[in-house]
């Protein structure tokens, strides 16, 4: 028979990981992508050219 181990009454406080796939990094990446997309659309509207033409790649 194994004895019942007592369960902790307070959950441990774990630190958020600073690297890798975590909620903060994913949220920041999504916001940066949205800002970049809006800048790309603004460039196309202002110059009446696509981004590739604006960069000289087309």
Coordinates of N, CA, C and O in Angstrom, one line a residue, residues 6-31:
X6 N 0.1 14.5 0.9 CA -0.7 15.7 1.0 C -0.5 16.6 -0.2 O 0.6 16.7 -0.8
X7 N -1.6 17.1 -0.7 CA -1.6 18.0 -1.8 C -1.3 19.5 -1.4 O -1.7 19.9 -0.3
X8 N -0.5 20.2 -2.2 CA -0.2 21.6 -1.8 C -1.5 22.4 -1.8 O -2.4 22.3 -2.6
X9 N -1.6 23.4 -0.8 CA -2.7 24.2 -0.7 C -2.6 25.5 -1.6 O -3.6 26.1 -1.9
X10 N -1.3 25.8 -1.9 CA -1.1 27.0 -2.7 C -0.3 26.6 -4.0 O 0.7 25.9 -3.9
X11 N -0.9 27.0 -5.2 CA -0.1 26.6 -6.4 C 1.2 27.3 -6.5 O 1.3 28.4 -6.1
X12 N 2.2 26.6 -7.1 CA 3.5 27.3 -7.2 C 3.5 28.5 -8.2 O 2.7 28.4 -9.1
X13 N 4.3 29.5 -7.9 CA 4.4 30.6 -8.8 C 5.5 30.3 -9.8 O 6.7 30.3 -9.4
X14 N 5.1 30.1 -11.1 CA 6.1 29.7 -12.1 C 6.4 31.0 -12.9 O 5.5 31.8 -13.2
X15 N 7.6 31.2 -13.3 CA 8.0 32.3 -14.1 C 7.6 32.0 -15.6 O 7.7 30.9 -16.0
X16 N 7.3 33.1 -16.3 CA 7.0 33.0 -17.7 C 8.3 32.8 -18.4 O 9.3 33.4 -18.1
X17 N 8.4 31.8 -19.4 CA 9.6 31.7 -20.1 C 9.9 32.9 -20.9 O 9.0 33.5 -21.5
X18 N 11.2 33.3 -21.0 CA 11.6 34.5 -21.7 C 11.9 34.2 -23.2 O 11.9 35.1 -24.0
X19 N 12.2 32.9 -23.5 CA 12.5 32.5 -24.9 C 11.5 31.4 -25.4 O 10.9 30.8 -24.6
X20 N 11.4 31.3 -26.7 CA 10.6 30.2 -27.2 C 9.2 30.6 -27.5 O 8.8 31.8 -27.5
X21 N 8.3 29.7 -27.7 CA 6.9 29.9 -28.0 C 6.1 30.1 -26.7 O 5.7 29.1 -26.1
X22 N 5.9 31.3 -26.3 CA 5.1 31.6 -25.2 C 4.0 32.6 -25.6 O 4.1 33.2 -26.7
X23 N 3.1 32.9 -24.7 CA 2.0 33.7 -25.1 C 2.4 35.2 -25.4 O 1.9 35.8 -26.3
X24 N 3.3 35.7 -24.6 CA 3.8 37.1 -24.8 C 4.5 37.2 -26.2 O 4.2 38.1 -26.9
X25 N 5.4 36.3 -26.5 CA 6.1 36.3 -27.8 C 5.1 36.2 -28.9 O 5.3 36.9 -29.9
X26 N 4.2 35.3 -28.8 CA 3.2 35.2 -29.9 C 2.3 36.4 -30.1 O 2.0 36.8 -31.2
X27 N 1.9 37.0 -29.0 CA 1.1 38.2 -29.1 C 1.9 39.4 -29.7 O 1.4 40.1 -30.6
X28 N 3.2 39.5 -29.3 CA 4.0 40.6 -29.9 C 4.3 40.3 -31.3 O 4.2 41.3 -32.2
X29 N 4.5 39.1 -31.7 CA 4.8 38.8 -33.1 C 3.5 39.1 -34.0 O 3.6 39.6 -35.1
X30 N 2.3 38.7 -33.5 CA 1.1 39.0 -34.2 C 0.9 40.5 -34.4 O 0.5 40.9 -35.5
X31 N 1.2 41.3 -33.4 CA 1.0 42.7 -33.5 C 2.0 43.3 -34.4 O 1.6 44.2 -35.2

